Amino acid sequence: NSSIDADALSTTVFSLGLQRGMELVESLPDIEAIFVTKDKEVYVSSGVNAYNFKITDDSFTLKQ
């Protein structure tokens, strides 16, 4: 509900890394996330697809 909460959550998720960060995001109600790795792999939490998320840059790959 606030930018401070979002910043704190973003920092926490980033510090946990992809796997553990995604687990945290999936455990929280009404929270979604998009992860982009240095290898241009994109991972999205389960609710993001409901928003018709699309990648328009072919150098990035959506991973499941």
PDB file of N, CA and C in Angstrom:
ATOM      1  N   ASN A   1       0.799  -1.210   0.000  1.00  0.00           N
ATOM      2  CA  ASN A   1       0.000   0.000   0.000  1.00  0.00           C
ATOM      3  C   ASN A   1       0.838   1.269   0.000  1.00  0.00           C
ATOM      4  N   SER A   2       2.153   1.130   0.224  1.00  0.00           N
ATOM      5  CA  SER A   2       2.995   2.324   0.208  1.00  0.00           C
ATOM      6  C   SER A   2       4.310   2.027  -0.503  1.00  0.00           C
ATOM      7  N   SER A   3       4.930   3.083  -0.968  1.00  0.00           N
ATOM      8  CA  SER A   3       6.210   2.906  -1.673  1.00  0.00           C
ATOM      9  C   SER A   3       7.295   2.384  -0.738  1.00  0.00           C
ATOM     10  N   ILE A   4       7.245   2.738   0.531  1.00  0.00           N
ATOM     11  CA  ILE A   4       8.246   2.241   1.494  1.00  0.00           C
ATOM     12  C   ILE A   4       8.099   0.730   1.659  1.00  0.00           C
ATOM     13  N   ASP A   5       6.861   0.252   1.747  1.00  0.00           N
ATOM     14  CA  ASP A   5       6.628  -1.199   1.849  1.00  0.00           C
ATOM     15  C   ASP A   5       7.134  -1.905   0.598  1.00  0.00           C
ATOM     16  N   ALA A   6       6.847  -1.328  -0.570  1.00  0.00           N
ATOM     17  CA  ALA A   6       7.292  -1.939  -1.831  1.00  0.00           C
ATOM     18  C   ALA A   6       8.811  -1.971  -1.914  1.00  0.00           C
ATOM     19  N   ASP A   7       9.464  -0.892  -1.488  1.00  0.00           N
ATOM     20  CA  ASP A   7      10.917  -0.849  -1.512  1.00  0.00           C
ATOM     21  C   ASP A   7      11.521  -1.890  -0.581  1.00  0.00           C
ATOM     22  N   ALA A   8      10.968  -2.018   0.600  1.00  0.00           N
ATOM     23  CA  ALA A   8      11.469  -3.007   1.562  1.00  0.00           C
ATOM     24  C   ALA A   8      11.282  -4.427   1.024  1.00  0.00           C
ATOM     25  N   LEU A   9      10.120  -4.697   0.449  1.00  0.00           N
ATOM     26  CA  LEU A   9       9.864  -6.023  -0.102  1.00  0.00           C
ATOM     27  C   LEU A   9      10.783  -6.301  -1.282  1.00  0.00           C
ATOM     28  N   SER A  10      10.959  -5.330  -2.154  1.00  0.00           N
ATOM     29  CA  SER A  10      11.847  -5.492  -3.310  1.00  0.00           C
ATOM     30  C   SER A  10      13.271  -5.811  -2.862  1.00  0.00           C
ATOM     31  N   THR A  11      13.762  -5.085  -1.881  1.00  0.00           N
ATOM     32  CA  THR A  11      15.114  -5.311  -1.364  1.00  0.00           C
ATOM     33  C   THR A  11      15.240  -6.700  -0.755  1.00  0.00           C
ATOM     34  N   THR A  12      14.241  -7.104   0.000  1.00  0.00           N
ATOM     35  CA  THR A  12      14.256  -8.426   0.626  1.00  0.00           C
ATOM     36  C   THR A  12      14.252  -9.530  -0.419  1.00  0.00           C
ATOM     37  N   VAL A  13      13.365  -9.419  -1.402  1.00  0.00           N
ATOM     38  CA  VAL A  13      13.257 -10.432  -2.455  1.00  0.00           C
ATOM     39  C   VAL A  13      14.563 -10.512  -3.238  1.00  0.00           C
ATOM     40  N   PHE A  14      15.148  -9.365  -3.577  1.00  0.00           N
ATOM     41  CA  PHE A  14      16.416  -9.339  -4.306  1.00  0.00           C
ATOM     42  C   PHE A  14      17.519 -10.039  -3.512  1.00  0.00           C
ATOM     43  N   SER A  15      17.576  -9.779  -2.212  1.00  0.00           N
ATOM     44  CA  SER A  15      18.631 -10.381  -1.393  1.00  0.00           C
ATOM     45  C   SER A  15      18.448 -11.886  -1.231  1.00  0.00           C
ATOM     46  N   LEU A  16      17.226 -12.371  -1.348  1.00  0.00           N
ATOM     47  CA  LEU A  16      16.969 -13.806  -1.230  1.00  0.00           C
ATOM     48  C   LEU A  16      17.363 -14.572  -2.491  1.00  0.00           C
ATOM     49  N   GLY A  17      17.403 -13.901  -3.614  1.00  0.00           N
ATOM     50  CA  GLY A  17      17.696 -14.576  -4.876  1.00  0.00           C
ATOM     51  C   GLY A  17      16.436 -15.080  -5.537  1.00  0.00           C
ATOM     52  N   LEU A  18      16.602 -15.601  -6.734  1.00  0.00           N
ATOM     53  CA  LEU A  18      15.457 -15.989  -7.559  1.00  0.00           C
ATOM     54  C   LEU A  18      14.553 -17.019  -6.893  1.00  0.00           C
ATOM     55  N   GLN A  19      15.093 -18.146  -6.493  1.00  0.00           N
ATOM     56  CA  GLN A  19      14.257 -19.233  -5.975  1.00  0.00           C
ATOM     57  C   GLN A  19      13.570 -18.854  -4.669  1.00  0.00           C
ATOM     58  N   ARG A  20      14.341 -18.433  -3.688  1.00  0.00           N
ATOM     59  CA  ARG A  20      13.752 -18.103  -2.386  1.00  0.00           C
ATOM     60  C   ARG A  20      12.910 -16.826  -2.465  1.00  0.00           C
ATOM     61  N   GLY A  21      13.325 -15.881  -3.304  1.00  0.00           N
ATOM     62  CA  GLY A  21      12.542 -14.664  -3.487  1.00  0.00           C
ATOM     63  C   GLY A  21      11.183 -14.961  -4.099  1.00  0.00           C
ATOM     64  N   MET A  22      11.169 -15.844  -5.099  1.00  0.00           N
ATOM     65  CA  MET A  22       9.900 -16.234  -5.724  1.00  0.00           C
ATOM     66  C   MET A  22       9.007 -16.960  -4.713  1.00  0.00           C
ATOM     67  N   GLU A  23       9.598 -17.803  -3.889  1.00  0.00           N
ATOM     68  CA  GLU A  23       8.812 -18.493  -2.859  1.00  0.00           C
ATOM     69  C   GLU A  23       8.155 -17.484  -1.920  1.00  0.00           C
ATOM     70  N   LEU A  24       8.894 -16.451  -1.531  1.00  0.00           N
ATOM     71  CA  LEU A  24       8.324 -15.421  -0.662  1.00  0.00           C
ATOM     72  C   LEU A  24       7.187 -14.698  -1.377  1.00  0.00           C
ATOM     73  N   VAL A  25       7.403 -14.274  -2.602  1.00  0.00           N
ATOM     74  CA  VAL A  25       6.369 -13.561  -3.357  1.00  0.00           C
ATOM     75  C   VAL A  25       5.114 -14.417  -3.479  1.00  0.00           C
ATOM     76  N   GLU A  26       5.280 -15.685  -3.805  1.00  0.00           N
ATOM     77  CA  GLU A  26       4.118 -16.576  -3.970  1.00  0.00           C
ATOM     78  C   GLU A  26       3.372 -16.802  -2.651  1.00  0.00           C
ATOM     79  N   SER A  27       4.041 -16.608  -1.531  1.00  0.00           N
ATOM     80  CA  SER A  27       3.387 -16.829  -0.234  1.00  0.00           C
ATOM     81  C   SER A  27       2.612 -15.606   0.252  1.00  0.00           C
ATOM     82  N   LEU A  28       2.772 -14.470  -0.406  1.00  0.00           N
ATOM     83  CA  LEU A  28       2.133 -13.229   0.036  1.00  0.00           C
ATOM     84  C   LEU A  28       0.903 -12.919  -0.817  1.00  0.00           C
ATOM     85  N   PRO A  29      -0.222 -12.621  -0.177  1.00  0.00           N
ATOM     86  CA  PRO A  29      -1.430 -12.297  -0.954  1.00  0.00           C
ATOM     87  C   PRO A  29      -1.288 -10.947  -1.659  1.00  0.00           C
ATOM     88  N   ASP A  30      -1.829 -10.875  -2.857  1.00  0.00           N
ATOM     89  CA  ASP A  30      -1.876  -9.631  -3.636  1.00  0.00           C
ATOM     90  C   ASP A  30      -0.505  -9.060  -3.982  1.00  0.00           C
ATOM     91  N   ILE A  31       0.508  -9.912  -4.061  1.00  0.00           N
ATOM     92  CA  ILE A  31       1.863  -9.498  -4.436  1.00  0.00           C
ATOM     93  C   ILE A  31       2.284 -10.293  -5.663  1.00  0.00           C
ATOM     94  N   GLU A  32       2.816  -9.604  -6.662  1.00  0.00           N
ATOM     95  CA  GLU A  32       3.347 -10.252  -7.855  1.00  0.00           C
ATOM     96  C   GLU A  32       4.741  -9.701  -8.108  1.00  0.00           C
ATOM     97  N   ALA A  33       5.531 -10.426  -8.896  1.00  0.00           N
ATOM     98  CA  ALA A  33       6.893  -9.977  -9.178  1.00  0.00           C
ATOM     99  C   ALA A  33       7.342 -10.434 -10.558  1.00  0.00           C
ATOM    100  N   ILE A  34       8.265  -9.669 -11.104  1.00  0.00           N
ATOM    101  CA  ILE A  34       8.942 -10.013 -12.350  1.00  0.00           C
ATOM    102  C   ILE A  34      10.432  -9.984 -12.054  1.00  0.00           C
ATOM    103  N   PHE A  35      11.109 -11.097 -12.287  1.00  0.00           N
ATOM    104  CA  PHE A  35      12.544 -11.226 -12.058  1.00  0.00           C
ATOM    105  C   PHE A  35      13.255 -11.239 -13.402  1.00  0.00           C
ATOM    106  N   VAL A  36      14.305 -10.475 -13.537  1.00  0.00           N
ATOM    107  CA  VAL A  36      15.106 -10.458 -14.755  1.00  0.00           C
ATOM    108  C   VAL A  36      16.549 -10.756 -14.361  1.00  0.00           C
ATOM    109  N   THR A  37      17.111 -11.840 -14.916  1.00  0.00           N
ATOM    110  CA  THR A  37      18.481 -12.215 -14.583  1.00  0.00           C
ATOM    111  C   THR A  37      19.477 -11.488 -15.487  1.00  0.00           C
ATOM    112  N   LYS A  38      20.742 -11.558 -15.108  1.00  0.00           N
ATOM    113  CA  LYS A  38      21.785 -10.928 -15.927  1.00  0.00           C
ATOM    114  C   LYS A  38      21.916 -11.617 -17.279  1.00  0.00           C
ATOM    115  N   ASP A  39      21.399 -12.840 -17.398  1.00  0.00           N
ATOM    116  CA  ASP A  39      21.416 -13.584 -18.658  1.00  0.00           C
ATOM    117  C   ASP A  39      20.176 -13.320 -19.508  1.00  0.00           C
ATOM    118  N   LYS A  40      19.394 -12.300 -19.123  1.00  0.00           N
ATOM    119  CA  LYS A  40      18.186 -11.890 -19.840  1.00  0.00           C
ATOM    120  C   LYS A  40      17.087 -12.942 -19.822  1.00  0.00           C
ATOM    121  N   GLU A  41      17.041 -13.691 -18.735  1.00  0.00           N
ATOM    122  CA  GLU A  41      15.944 -14.627 -18.512  1.00  0.00           C
ATOM    123  C   GLU A  41      14.931 -13.934 -17.607  1.00  0.00           C
ATOM    124  N   VAL A  42      13.655 -14.055 -17.955  1.00  0.00           N
ATOM    125  CA  VAL A  42      12.593 -13.379 -17.223  1.00  0.00           C
ATOM    126  C   VAL A  42      11.702 -14.429 -16.565  1.00  0.00           C
ATOM    127  N   TYR A  43      11.498 -14.262 -15.276  1.00  0.00           N
ATOM    128  CA  TYR A  43      10.638 -15.155 -14.504  1.00  0.00           C
ATOM    129  C   TYR A  43       9.536 -14.313 -13.891  1.00  0.00           C
ATOM    130  N   VAL A  44       8.304 -14.800 -13.934  1.00  0.00           N
ATOM    131  CA  VAL A  44       7.182 -14.049 -13.378  1.00  0.00           C
ATOM    132  C   VAL A  44       6.448 -14.900 -12.344  1.00  0.00           C
ATOM    133  N   SER A  45       5.917 -14.244 -11.341  1.00  0.00           N
ATOM    134  CA  SER A  45       5.112 -14.966 -10.354  1.00  0.00           C
ATOM    135  C   SER A  45       3.786 -15.365 -10.991  1.00  0.00           C
ATOM    136  N   SER A  46       3.091 -16.267 -10.357  1.00  0.00           N
ATOM    137  CA  SER A  46       1.921 -16.912 -10.959  1.00  0.00           C
ATOM    138  C   SER A  46       0.813 -15.951 -11.375  1.00  0.00           C
ATOM    139  N   GLY A  47       0.625 -14.870 -10.679  1.00  0.00           N
ATOM    140  CA  GLY A  47      -0.455 -13.947 -11.004  1.00  0.00           C
ATOM    141  C   GLY A  47      -0.141 -12.964 -12.112  1.00  0.00           C
ATOM    142  N   VAL A  48       1.106 -12.850 -12.516  1.00  0.00           N
ATOM    143  CA  VAL A  48       1.477 -11.877 -13.542  1.00  0.00           C
ATOM    144  C   VAL A  48       0.832 -12.222 -14.876  1.00  0.00           C
ATOM    145  N   ASN A  49       0.705 -13.481 -15.200  1.00  0.00           N
ATOM    146  CA  ASN A  49       0.116 -13.873 -16.483  1.00  0.00           C
ATOM    147  C   ASN A  49      -1.325 -13.410 -16.627  1.00  0.00           C
ATOM    148  N   ALA A  50      -1.987 -13.164 -15.514  1.00  0.00           N
ATOM    149  CA  ALA A  50      -3.361 -12.659 -15.572  1.00  0.00           C
ATOM    150  C   ALA A  50      -3.412 -11.261 -16.189  1.00  0.00           C
ATOM    151  N   TYR A  51      -2.276 -10.584 -16.223  1.00  0.00           N
ATOM    152  CA  TYR A  51      -2.210  -9.238 -16.785  1.00  0.00           C
ATOM    153  C   TYR A  51      -1.722  -9.253 -18.235  1.00  0.00           C
ATOM    154  N   ASN A  52      -1.675 -10.439 -18.852  1.00  0.00           N
ATOM    155  CA  ASN A  52      -1.223 -10.588 -20.239  1.00  0.00           C
ATOM    156  C   ASN A  52       0.189 -10.048 -20.442  1.00  0.00           C
ATOM    157  N   PHE A  53       1.073 -10.406 -19.538  1.00  0.00           N
ATOM    158  CA  PHE A  53       2.468  -9.982 -19.602  1.00  0.00           C
ATOM    159  C   PHE A  53       3.120 -10.528 -20.868  1.00  0.00           C
ATOM    160  N   LYS A  54       3.815  -9.656 -21.597  1.00  0.00           N
ATOM    161  CA  LYS A  54       4.491 -10.059 -22.827  1.00  0.00           C
ATOM    162  C   LYS A  54       5.874  -9.437 -22.871  1.00  0.00           C
ATOM    163  N   ILE A  55       6.812 -10.148 -23.464  1.00  0.00           N
ATOM    164  CA  ILE A  55       8.150  -9.617 -23.696  1.00  0.00           C
ATOM    165  C   ILE A  55       8.214  -9.189 -25.156  1.00  0.00           C
ATOM    166  N   THR A  56       8.617  -7.975 -25.405  1.00  0.00           N
ATOM    167  CA  THR A  56       8.682  -7.475 -26.772  1.00  0.00           C
ATOM    168  C   THR A  56      10.102  -7.402 -27.327  1.00  0.00           C
ATOM    169  N   ASP A  57      11.088  -7.631 -26.469  1.00  0.00           N
ATOM    170  CA  ASP A  57      12.492  -7.615 -26.890  1.00  0.00           C
ATOM    171  C   ASP A  57      12.963  -9.071 -27.020  1.00  0.00           C
ATOM    172  N   ASP A  58      13.287  -9.484 -28.228  1.00  0.00           N
ATOM    173  CA  ASP A  58      13.661 -10.883 -28.488  1.00  0.00           C
ATOM    174  C   ASP A  58      14.949 -11.322 -27.800  1.00  0.00           C
ATOM    175  N   SER A  59      15.703 -10.395 -27.242  1.00  0.00           N
ATOM    176  CA  SER A  59      16.927 -10.793 -26.547  1.00  0.00           C
ATOM    177  C   SER A  59      16.632 -11.327 -25.145  1.00  0.00           C
ATOM    178  N   PHE A  60      15.382 -11.173 -24.669  1.00  0.00           N
ATOM    179  CA  PHE A  60      14.961 -11.699 -23.378  1.00  0.00           C
ATOM    180  C   PHE A  60      14.128 -12.953 -23.588  1.00  0.00           C
ATOM    181  N   THR A  61      14.194 -13.889 -22.640  1.00  0.00           N
ATOM    182  CA  THR A  61      13.471 -15.145 -22.731  1.00  0.00           C
ATOM    183  C   THR A  61      12.594 -15.329 -21.492  1.00  0.00           C
ATOM    184  N   LEU A  62      11.314 -15.585 -21.724  1.00  0.00           N
ATOM    185  CA  LEU A  62      10.391 -15.866 -20.612  1.00  0.00           C
ATOM    186  C   LEU A  62      10.580 -17.318 -20.201  1.00  0.00           C
ATOM    187  N   LYS A  63      10.884 -17.525 -18.926  1.00  0.00           N
ATOM    188  CA  LYS A  63      11.100 -18.872 -18.392  1.00  0.00           C
ATOM    189  C   LYS A  63       9.902 -19.256 -17.521  1.00  0.00           C
ATOM    190  N   GLN A  64       9.674 -20.537 -17.432  1.00  0.00           N
ATOM    191  CA  GLN A  64       8.573 -21.039 -16.594  1.00  0.00           C
ATOM    192  C   GLN A  64       9.088 -21.617 -15.309  1.00  0.00           C
TER     193      GLN A  64
END
